[in-house]
Short mmCIF file of C-alpha atoms and ligand atoms in Angstrom, two decimals:
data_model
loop_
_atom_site.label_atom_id
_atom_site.label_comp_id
_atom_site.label_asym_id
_atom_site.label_seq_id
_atom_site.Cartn_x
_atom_site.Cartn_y
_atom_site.Cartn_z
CA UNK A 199 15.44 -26.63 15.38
CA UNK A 200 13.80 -26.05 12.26
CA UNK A 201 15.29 -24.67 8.96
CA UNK A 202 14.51 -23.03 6.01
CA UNK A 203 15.96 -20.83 3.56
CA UNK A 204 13.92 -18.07 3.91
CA UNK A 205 12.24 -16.89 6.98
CA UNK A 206 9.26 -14.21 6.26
CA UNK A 207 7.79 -12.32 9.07
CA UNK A 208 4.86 -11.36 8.02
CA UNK A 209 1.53 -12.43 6.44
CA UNK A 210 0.42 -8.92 5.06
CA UNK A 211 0.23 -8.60 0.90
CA UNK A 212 4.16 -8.10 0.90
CA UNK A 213 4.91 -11.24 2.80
CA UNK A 214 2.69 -13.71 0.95
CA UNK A 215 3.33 -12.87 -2.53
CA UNK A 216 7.23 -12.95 -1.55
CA UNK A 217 6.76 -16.47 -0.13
CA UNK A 218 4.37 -17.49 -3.18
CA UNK A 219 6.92 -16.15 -5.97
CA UNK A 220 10.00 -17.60 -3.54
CA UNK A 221 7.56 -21.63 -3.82
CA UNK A 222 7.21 -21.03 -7.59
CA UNK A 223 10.68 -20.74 -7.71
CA UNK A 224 11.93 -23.48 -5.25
CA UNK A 225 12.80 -21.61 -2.58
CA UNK A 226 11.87 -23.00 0.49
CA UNK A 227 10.59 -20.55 2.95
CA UNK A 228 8.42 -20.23 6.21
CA UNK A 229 6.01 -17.10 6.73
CA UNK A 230 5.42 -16.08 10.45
CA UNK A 231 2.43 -13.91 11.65
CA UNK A 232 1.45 -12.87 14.72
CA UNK A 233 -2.45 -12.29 14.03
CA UNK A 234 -5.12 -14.98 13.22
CA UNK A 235 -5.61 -15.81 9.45
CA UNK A 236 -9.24 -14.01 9.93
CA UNK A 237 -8.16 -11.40 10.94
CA UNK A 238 -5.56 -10.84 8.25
CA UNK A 239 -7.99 -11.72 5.77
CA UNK A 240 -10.65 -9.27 7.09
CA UNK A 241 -8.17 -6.08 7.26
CA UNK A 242 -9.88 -3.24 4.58
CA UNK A 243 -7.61 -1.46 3.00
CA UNK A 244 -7.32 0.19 -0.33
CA UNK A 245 -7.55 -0.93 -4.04
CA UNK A 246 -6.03 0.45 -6.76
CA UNK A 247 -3.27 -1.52 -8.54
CA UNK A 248 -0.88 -0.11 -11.04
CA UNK A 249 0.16 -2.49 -13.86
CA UNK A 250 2.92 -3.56 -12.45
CA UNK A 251 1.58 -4.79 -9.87
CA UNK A 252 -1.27 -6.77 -11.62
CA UNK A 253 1.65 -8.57 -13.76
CA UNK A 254 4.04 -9.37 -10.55
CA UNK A 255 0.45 -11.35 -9.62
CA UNK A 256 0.17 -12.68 -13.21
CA UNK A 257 3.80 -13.98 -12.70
CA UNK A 258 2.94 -14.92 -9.15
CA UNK A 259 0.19 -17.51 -10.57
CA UNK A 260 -2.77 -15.34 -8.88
CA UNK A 261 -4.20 -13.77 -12.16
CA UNK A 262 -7.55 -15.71 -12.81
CA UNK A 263 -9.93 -14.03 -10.16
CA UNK A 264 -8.45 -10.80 -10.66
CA UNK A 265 -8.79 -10.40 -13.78
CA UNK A 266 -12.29 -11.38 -14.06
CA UNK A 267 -13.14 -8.94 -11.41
CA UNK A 268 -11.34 -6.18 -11.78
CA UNK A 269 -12.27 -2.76 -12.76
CA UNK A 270 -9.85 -1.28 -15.04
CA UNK A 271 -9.70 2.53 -15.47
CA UNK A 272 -8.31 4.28 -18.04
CA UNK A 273 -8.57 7.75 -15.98
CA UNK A 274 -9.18 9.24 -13.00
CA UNK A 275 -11.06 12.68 -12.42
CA UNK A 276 -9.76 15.85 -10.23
CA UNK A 277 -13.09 18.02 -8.58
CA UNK A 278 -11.88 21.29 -7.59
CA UNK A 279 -13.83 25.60 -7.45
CA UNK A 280 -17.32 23.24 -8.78
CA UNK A 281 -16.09 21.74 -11.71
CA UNK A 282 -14.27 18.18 -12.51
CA UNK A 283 -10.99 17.50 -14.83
CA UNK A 284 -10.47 13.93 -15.92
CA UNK A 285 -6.97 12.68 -16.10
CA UNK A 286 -6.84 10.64 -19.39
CA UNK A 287 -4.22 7.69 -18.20
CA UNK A 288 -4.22 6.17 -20.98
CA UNK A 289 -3.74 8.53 -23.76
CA UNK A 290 -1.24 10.23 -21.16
CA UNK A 291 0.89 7.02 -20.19
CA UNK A 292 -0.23 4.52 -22.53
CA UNK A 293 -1.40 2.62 -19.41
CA UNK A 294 -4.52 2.38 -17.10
CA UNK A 295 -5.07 0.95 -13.42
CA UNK A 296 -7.00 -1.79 -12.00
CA UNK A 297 -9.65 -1.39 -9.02
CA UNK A 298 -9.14 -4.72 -7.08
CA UNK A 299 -9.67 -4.16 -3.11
CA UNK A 300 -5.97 -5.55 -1.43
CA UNK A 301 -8.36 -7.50 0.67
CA UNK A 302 -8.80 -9.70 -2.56
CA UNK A 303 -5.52 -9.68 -3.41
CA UNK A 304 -4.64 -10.80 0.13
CA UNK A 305 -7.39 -13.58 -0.11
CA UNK A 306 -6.03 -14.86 -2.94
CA UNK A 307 -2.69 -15.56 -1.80
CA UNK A 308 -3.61 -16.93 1.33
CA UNK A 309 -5.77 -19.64 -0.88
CA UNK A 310 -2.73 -20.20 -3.05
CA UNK A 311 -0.22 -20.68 -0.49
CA UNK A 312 -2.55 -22.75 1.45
CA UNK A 313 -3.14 -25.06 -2.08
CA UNK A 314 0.51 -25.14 -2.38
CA UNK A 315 1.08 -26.77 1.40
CA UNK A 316 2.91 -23.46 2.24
CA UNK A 317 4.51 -23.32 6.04
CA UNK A 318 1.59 -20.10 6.60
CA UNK A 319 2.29 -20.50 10.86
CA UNK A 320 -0.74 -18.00 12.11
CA UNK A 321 -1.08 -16.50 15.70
CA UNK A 322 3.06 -16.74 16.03
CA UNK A 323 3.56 -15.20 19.23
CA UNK A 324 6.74 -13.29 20.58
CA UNK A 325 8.75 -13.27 17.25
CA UNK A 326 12.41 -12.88 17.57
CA UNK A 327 14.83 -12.38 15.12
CA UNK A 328 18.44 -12.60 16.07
CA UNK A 329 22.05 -12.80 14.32
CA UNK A 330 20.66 -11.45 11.07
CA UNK A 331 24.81 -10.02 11.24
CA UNK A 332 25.55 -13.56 10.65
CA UNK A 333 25.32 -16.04 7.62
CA UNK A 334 22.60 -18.15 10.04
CA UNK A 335 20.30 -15.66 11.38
CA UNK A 336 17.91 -17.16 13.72
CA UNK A 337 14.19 -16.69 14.48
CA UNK A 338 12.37 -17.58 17.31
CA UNK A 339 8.36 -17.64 18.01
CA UNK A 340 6.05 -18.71 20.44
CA UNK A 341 2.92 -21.35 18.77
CA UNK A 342 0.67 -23.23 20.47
CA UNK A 343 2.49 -22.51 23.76
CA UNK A 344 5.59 -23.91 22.43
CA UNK A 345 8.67 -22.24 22.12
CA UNK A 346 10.62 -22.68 18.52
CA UNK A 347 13.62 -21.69 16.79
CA UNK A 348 13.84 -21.73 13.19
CA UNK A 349 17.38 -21.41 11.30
CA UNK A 350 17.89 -19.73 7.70
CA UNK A 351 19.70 -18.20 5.52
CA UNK A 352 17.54 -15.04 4.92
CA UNK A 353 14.85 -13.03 7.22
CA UNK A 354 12.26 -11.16 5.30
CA UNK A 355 10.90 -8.00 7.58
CA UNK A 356 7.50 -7.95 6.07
CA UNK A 357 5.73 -7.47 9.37
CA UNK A 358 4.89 -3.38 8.49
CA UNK A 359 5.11 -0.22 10.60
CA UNK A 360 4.61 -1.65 14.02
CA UNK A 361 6.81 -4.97 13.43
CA UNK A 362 9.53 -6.37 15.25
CA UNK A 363 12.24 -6.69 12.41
CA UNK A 364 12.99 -2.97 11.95
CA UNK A 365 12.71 -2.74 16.08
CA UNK A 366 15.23 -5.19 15.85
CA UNK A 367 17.93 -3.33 13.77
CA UNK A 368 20.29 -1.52 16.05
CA UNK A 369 18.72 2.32 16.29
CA UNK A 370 22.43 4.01 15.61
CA UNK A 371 22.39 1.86 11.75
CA UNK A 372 18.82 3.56 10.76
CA UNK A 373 17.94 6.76 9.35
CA UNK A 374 14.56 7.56 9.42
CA UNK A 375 12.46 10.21 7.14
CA UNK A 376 8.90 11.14 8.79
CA UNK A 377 6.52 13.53 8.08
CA UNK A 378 2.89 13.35 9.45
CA UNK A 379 -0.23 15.24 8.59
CA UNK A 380 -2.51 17.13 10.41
CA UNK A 381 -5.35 15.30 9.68
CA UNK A 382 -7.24 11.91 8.76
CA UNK A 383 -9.52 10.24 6.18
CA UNK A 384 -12.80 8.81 7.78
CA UNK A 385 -13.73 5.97 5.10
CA UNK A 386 -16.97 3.90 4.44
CA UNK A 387 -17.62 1.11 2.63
CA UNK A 388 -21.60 0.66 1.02
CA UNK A 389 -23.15 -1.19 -0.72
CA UNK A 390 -24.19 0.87 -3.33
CA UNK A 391 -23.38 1.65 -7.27
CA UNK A 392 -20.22 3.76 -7.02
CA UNK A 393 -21.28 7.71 -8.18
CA UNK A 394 -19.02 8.04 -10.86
CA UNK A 395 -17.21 4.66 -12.97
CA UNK A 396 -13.71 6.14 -12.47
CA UNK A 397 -12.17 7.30 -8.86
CA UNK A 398 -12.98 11.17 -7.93
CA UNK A 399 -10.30 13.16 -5.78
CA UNK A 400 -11.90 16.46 -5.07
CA UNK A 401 -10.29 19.49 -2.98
CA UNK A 402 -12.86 21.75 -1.32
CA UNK A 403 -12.38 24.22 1.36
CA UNK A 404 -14.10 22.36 3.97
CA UNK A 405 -11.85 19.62 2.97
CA UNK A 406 -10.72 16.57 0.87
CA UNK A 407 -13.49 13.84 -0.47
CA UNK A 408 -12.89 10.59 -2.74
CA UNK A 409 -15.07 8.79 -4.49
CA UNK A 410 -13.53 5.37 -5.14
CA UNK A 411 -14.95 1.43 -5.43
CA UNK A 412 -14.74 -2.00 -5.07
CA UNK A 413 -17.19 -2.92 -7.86
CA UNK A 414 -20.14 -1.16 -9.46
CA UNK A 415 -22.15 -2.56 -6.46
CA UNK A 416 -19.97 -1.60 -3.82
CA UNK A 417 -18.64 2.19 -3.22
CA UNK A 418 -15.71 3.38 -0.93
CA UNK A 419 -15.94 7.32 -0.22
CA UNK A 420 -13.37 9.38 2.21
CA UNK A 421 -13.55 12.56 3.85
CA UNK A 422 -11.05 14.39 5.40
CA UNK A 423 -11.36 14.82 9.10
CA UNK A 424 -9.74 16.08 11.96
CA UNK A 425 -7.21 14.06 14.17
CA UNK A 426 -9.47 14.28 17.15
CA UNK A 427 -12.65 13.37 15.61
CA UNK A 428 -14.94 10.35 17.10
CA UNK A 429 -15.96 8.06 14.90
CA UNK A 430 -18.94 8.23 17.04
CA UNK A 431 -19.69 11.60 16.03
CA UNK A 432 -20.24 10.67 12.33
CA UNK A 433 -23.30 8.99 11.18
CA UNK A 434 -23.87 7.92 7.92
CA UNK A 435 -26.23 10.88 7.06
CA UNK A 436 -23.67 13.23 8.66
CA UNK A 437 -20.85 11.36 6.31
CA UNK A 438 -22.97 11.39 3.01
CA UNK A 439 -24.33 15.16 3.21
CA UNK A 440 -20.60 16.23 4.51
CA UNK A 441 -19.29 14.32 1.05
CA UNK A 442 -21.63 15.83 -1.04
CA UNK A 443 -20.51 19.25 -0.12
CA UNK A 444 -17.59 18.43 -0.98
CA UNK A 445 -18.01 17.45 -4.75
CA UNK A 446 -19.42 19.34 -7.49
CA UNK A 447 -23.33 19.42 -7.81
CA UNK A 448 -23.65 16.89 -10.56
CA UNK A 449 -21.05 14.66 -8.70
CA UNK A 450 -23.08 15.33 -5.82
CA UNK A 451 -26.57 14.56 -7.49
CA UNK A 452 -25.14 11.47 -8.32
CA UNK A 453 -23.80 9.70 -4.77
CA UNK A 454 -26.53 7.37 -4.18
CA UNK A 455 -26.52 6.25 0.11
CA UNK A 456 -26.99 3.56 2.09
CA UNK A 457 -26.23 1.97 5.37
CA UNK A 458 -22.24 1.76 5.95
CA UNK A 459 -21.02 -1.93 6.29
CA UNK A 460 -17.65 -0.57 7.58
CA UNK A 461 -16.65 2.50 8.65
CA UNK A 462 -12.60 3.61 10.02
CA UNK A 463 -10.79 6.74 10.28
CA UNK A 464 -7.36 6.47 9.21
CA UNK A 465 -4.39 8.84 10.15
CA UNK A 466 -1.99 9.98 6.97
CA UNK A 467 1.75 9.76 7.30
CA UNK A 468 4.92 9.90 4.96
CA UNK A 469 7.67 7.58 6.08
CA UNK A 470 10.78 5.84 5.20
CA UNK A 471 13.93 3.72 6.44
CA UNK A 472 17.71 3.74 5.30
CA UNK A 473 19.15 1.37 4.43
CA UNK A 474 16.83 -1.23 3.98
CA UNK A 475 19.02 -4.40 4.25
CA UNK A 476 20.76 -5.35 7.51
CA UNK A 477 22.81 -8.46 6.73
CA UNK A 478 20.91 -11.47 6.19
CA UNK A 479 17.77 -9.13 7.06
CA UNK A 480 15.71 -7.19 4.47
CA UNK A 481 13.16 -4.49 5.44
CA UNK A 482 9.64 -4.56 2.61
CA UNK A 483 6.88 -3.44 2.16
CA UNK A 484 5.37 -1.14 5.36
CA UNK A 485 8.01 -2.01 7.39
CA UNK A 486 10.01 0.10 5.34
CA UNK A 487 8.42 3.38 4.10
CA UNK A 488 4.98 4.56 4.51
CA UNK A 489 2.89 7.15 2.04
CA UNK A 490 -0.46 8.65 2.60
CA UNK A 491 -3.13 7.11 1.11
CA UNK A 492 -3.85 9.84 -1.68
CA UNK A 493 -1.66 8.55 -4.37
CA UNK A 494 -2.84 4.90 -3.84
CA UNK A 495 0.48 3.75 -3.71
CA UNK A 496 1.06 1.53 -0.61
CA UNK A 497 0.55 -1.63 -2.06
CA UNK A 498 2.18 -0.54 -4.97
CA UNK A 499 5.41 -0.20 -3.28
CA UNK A 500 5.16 -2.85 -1.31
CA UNK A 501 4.88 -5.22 -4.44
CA UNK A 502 7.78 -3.35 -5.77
CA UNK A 503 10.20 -4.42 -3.13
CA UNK A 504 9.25 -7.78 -3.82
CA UNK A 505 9.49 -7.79 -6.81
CA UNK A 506 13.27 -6.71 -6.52
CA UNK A 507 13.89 -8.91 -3.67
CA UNK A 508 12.43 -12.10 -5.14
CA UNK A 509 14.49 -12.08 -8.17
CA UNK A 510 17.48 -11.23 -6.02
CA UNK A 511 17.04 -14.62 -4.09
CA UNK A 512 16.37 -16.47 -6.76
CA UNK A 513 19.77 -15.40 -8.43
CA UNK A 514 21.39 -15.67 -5.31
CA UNK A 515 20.34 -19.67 -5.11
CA UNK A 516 20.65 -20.20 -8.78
CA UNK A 517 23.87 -18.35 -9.52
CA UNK A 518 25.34 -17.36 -5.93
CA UNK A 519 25.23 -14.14 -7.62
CA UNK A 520 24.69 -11.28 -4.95
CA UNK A 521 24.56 -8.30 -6.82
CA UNK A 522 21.14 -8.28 -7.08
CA UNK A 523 20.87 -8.78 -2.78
CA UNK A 524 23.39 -5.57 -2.87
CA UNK A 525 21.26 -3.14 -4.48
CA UNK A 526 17.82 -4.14 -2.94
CA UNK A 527 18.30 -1.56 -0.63
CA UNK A 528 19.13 1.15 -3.29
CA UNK A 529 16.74 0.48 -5.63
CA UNK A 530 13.77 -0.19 -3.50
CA UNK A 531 14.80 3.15 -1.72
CA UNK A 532 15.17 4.94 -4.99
CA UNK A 533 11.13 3.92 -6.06
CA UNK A 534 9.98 4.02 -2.62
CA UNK A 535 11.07 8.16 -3.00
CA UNK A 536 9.44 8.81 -5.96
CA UNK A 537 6.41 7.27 -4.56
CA UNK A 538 6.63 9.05 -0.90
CA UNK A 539 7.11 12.56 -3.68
CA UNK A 540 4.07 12.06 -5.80
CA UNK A 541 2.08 10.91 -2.78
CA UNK A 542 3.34 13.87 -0.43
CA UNK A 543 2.40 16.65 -3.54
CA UNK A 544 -0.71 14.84 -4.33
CA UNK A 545 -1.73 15.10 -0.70
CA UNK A 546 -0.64 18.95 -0.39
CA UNK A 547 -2.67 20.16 -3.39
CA UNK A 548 -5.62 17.93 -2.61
CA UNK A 549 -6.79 18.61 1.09
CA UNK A 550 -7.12 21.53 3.56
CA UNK A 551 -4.22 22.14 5.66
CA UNK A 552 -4.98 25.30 7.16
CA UNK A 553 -8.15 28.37 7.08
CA UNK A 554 -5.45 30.30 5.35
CA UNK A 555 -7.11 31.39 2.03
CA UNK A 556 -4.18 32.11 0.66
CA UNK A 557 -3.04 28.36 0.78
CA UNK A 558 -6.50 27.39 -0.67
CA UNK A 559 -6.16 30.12 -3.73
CA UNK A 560 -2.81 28.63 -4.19
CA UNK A 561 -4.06 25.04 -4.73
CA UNK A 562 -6.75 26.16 -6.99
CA UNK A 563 -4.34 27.79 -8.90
CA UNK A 564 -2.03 24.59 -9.41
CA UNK A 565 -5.56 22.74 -9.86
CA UNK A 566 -6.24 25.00 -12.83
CA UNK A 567 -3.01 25.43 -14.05
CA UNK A 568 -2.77 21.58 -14.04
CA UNK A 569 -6.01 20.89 -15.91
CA UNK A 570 -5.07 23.09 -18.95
CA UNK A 571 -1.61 21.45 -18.90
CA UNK A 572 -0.56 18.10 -20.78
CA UNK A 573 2.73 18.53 -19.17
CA UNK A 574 1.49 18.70 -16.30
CA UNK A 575 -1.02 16.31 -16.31
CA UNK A 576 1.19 14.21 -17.82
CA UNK A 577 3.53 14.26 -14.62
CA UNK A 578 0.50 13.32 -12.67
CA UNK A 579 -0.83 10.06 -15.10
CA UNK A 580 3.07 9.00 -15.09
CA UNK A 581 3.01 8.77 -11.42
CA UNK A 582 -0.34 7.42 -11.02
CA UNK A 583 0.12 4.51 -13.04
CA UNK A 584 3.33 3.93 -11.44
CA UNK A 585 7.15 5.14 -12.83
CA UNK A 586 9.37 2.22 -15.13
CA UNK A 587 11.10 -0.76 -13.14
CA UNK A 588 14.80 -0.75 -12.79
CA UNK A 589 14.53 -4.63 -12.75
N1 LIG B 133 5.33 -10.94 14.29
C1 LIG B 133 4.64 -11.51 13.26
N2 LIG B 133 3.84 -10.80 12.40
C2 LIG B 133 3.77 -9.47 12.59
C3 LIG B 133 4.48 -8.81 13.63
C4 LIG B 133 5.29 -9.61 14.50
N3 LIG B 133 5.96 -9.04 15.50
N4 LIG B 133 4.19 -7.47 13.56
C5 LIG B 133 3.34 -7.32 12.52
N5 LIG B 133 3.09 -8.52 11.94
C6 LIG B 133 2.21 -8.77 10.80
C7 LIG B 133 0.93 -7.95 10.85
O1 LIG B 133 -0.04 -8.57 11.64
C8 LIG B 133 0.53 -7.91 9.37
O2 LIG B 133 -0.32 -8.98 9.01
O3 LIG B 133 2.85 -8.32 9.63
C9 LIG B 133 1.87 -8.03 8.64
C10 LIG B 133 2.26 -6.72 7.92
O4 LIG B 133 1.32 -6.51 6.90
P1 LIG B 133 0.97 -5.03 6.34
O5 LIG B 133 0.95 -4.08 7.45
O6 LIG B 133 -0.22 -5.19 5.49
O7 LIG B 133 2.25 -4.64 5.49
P2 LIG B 133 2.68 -5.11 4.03
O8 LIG B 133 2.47 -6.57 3.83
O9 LIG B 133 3.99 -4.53 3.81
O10 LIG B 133 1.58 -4.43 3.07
C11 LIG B 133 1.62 -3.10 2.77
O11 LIG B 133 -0.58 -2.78 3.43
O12 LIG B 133 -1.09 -1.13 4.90
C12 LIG B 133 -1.15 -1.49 3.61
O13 LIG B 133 -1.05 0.56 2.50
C13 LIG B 133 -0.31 -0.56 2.88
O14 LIG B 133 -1.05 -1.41 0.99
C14 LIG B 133 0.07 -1.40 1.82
C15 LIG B 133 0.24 -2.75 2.33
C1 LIG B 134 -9.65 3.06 -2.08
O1 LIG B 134 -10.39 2.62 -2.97
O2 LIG B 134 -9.74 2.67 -0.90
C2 LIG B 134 -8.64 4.10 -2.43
C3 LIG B 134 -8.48 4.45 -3.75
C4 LIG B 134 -7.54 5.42 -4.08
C5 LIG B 134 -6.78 6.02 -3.10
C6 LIG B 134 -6.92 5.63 -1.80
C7 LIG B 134 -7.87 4.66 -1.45
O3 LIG B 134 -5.89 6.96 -3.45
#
């Protein structure tokens, strides 16, 4: 029977920088995942950090690569009826964002735990958490064809929307919030200079478009598309001419193609969890709430709740202090809202959700009413860059 303090299920972003900033503060810790470390390592997903999330890394020892390779923006534009508005973040908020694909960020924490010796146990079949209602929850997990149990004092659910530690929580002690969209983004990633140095979110009748990066050699562009559609169906010429439509004509002129290196069509969906701590068991990251990718914010929350629950444990083992431990749940919640808003109204003035006119007119109308607004555009740069930490 093995034993640790804390046992995270997991090996996504939120469960390796938990288990990283747990090391660097002495608490001992295993991380369980059920996939292979390539495949982990080879998941694309999205890239845009808010500043609070590039210090939490800083403070988690991982700053070196990303800060040399960042991109940092200091605004973001809005396309809408042909023309584009930027979104000056940092005269707005006094802050910018970083472009830094979470496929990085995931790389580099695997490397550091794997420098630091960390207990990373890869391919950890049938995970089993159990008596999480008890002071020694238990976990058991199938390696190598062996059967093991693992004893701790604290089970980290950071094993995301199809895990087994929210599955685990009886259904009567969860509320959940859903809402899903009628639609999907169909992504590519190219090797080619990105068309514009800043991220583009356009709305167009025939649908949403972003441009968006991983470096000023390597673009990222979505469309919006249908639920139903093949990814067969799109080609890359069919993608790029469909994306150009989409932006306005100097935007356009400036998309320079090439041959997709990956290509994925991703549904949207809003989603949270109450409460978010079960005992010895705390929900993070994915396995918690889920926001559409619009407002960027996924791995932005998911940083947040570790960034509350790591500094909970560490009280907890320094001080036996567990007031911290008694408002994850609350705070986390109370960010991962304000996230799940911005991304929800983001999403609602941004793509097509019907061939009603009337909805499109109304959009446009928010669009321009925005644009001439420093209120209002205000509101949007706050939320961008990511709203103050309670802790
Ligand atoms: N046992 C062990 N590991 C599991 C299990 C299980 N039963 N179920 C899932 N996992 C692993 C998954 O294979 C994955 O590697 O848990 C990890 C969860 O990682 P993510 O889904 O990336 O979730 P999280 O770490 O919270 O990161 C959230 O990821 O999806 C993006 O937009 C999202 O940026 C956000 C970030
Ligand atoms: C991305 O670069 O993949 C990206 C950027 C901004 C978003 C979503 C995705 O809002």
């Amino acid at each position: 029977m093995d034993r640790t303090q804390v046992a995270i299920i997991g090996a996504g972003p939120s469960g390796l920088l938990l288990s990283q900033l747990l090391y660097l503060n002495g608490i001992d810790n295993i991380v369980l995942e059920r996939q292979s470390r390539e495949h982990v390592a080879g998941r694309i997903r999205a890239g845009v950090l808010e500043q609070g999330t590039v210090e939490l890394l800083l403070k988690a020892k991982l700053g070196e690569r990303m800060l040399s390779e960042r991109l940092v923006h200091d605004g973001v534009s809005l396309a809408f009826a042909g023309r584009s508005v930027r979104v000056d973040l940092k005269a707005l908020t006094g802050s910018s964002v970083s472009v830094y694909g979470q496929t990085e960020v995931t790389k580099d924490l695997m490397d550091a735990r794997t420098a630091a010796g960390a207990k990373l146990m890869f391919e950890a079949a049938e995970v089993a958490v159990a008596d999480f209602d008890s002071a020694h929850p238990k976990v058991r997990y199938r390696h190598n064809g062996r059967t093991h149990e693992l004893t701790c004092d604290f089970i980290a659910g950071c094993d995301g929307y199809h895990g087994v530690c929210r599955q685990s929580i009886p259904q009567g002690a969860l509320q959940t919030f859903e809402r899903t969209y009628p639609f999907g983004w169909l992504g590519i990633l190219a090797d080619v200079p990105p068309a514009s140095h800043e991220l583009i979110y356009s709305n167009h009748a025939r649908g949403f478009a972003l441009c968006s990066m991983r470096s000023m050699t390597r673009s990222r562009y979505y469309v919006q598309c249908g639920l139903d559609e093949k990814l067969e169906a799109w080609s890359d010429a069919r993608f790029w001419d469909e994306l150009r439509v989409r932006l306005p004509d100097e935007i356009a002129a400036a998309v320079i193609t090439g041959p997709s290196i990956e290509k994925s069509i991703a549904p949207l969906r809003s989603f949270v969890v109450e409460p978010l701590r079960f005992g010895q068991l705390f929900l993070v990251g994915d396995a918690a709430h889920i926001v559409p990718p619009t407002g960027a914010k996924g791995l932005n929350l998911a940083a947040a709740d570790v960034r509350v629950l790591y500094q909970a444990l560490v009280e907890y083992y320094r001080t036996s202090r567990t007031d911290l431990l008694e408002r994850y749940s609350q705070m986390a919640l109370r960010r991962a809202w304000q996230a799940v808003r911005f991304s929800w109204w983001f999403t609602s003035i941004m793509h097509k959700f019907s061939d009603d006119p009337f909805n499109h007119r109304l959009q446009l109308a928010e669009l321009d009413y925005l644009s001439g607004s420093t209120a209002a555009l205000t509101s949007l740069a706050e939320n961008y860059v990511g709203l103050p930490f309670e802790v």
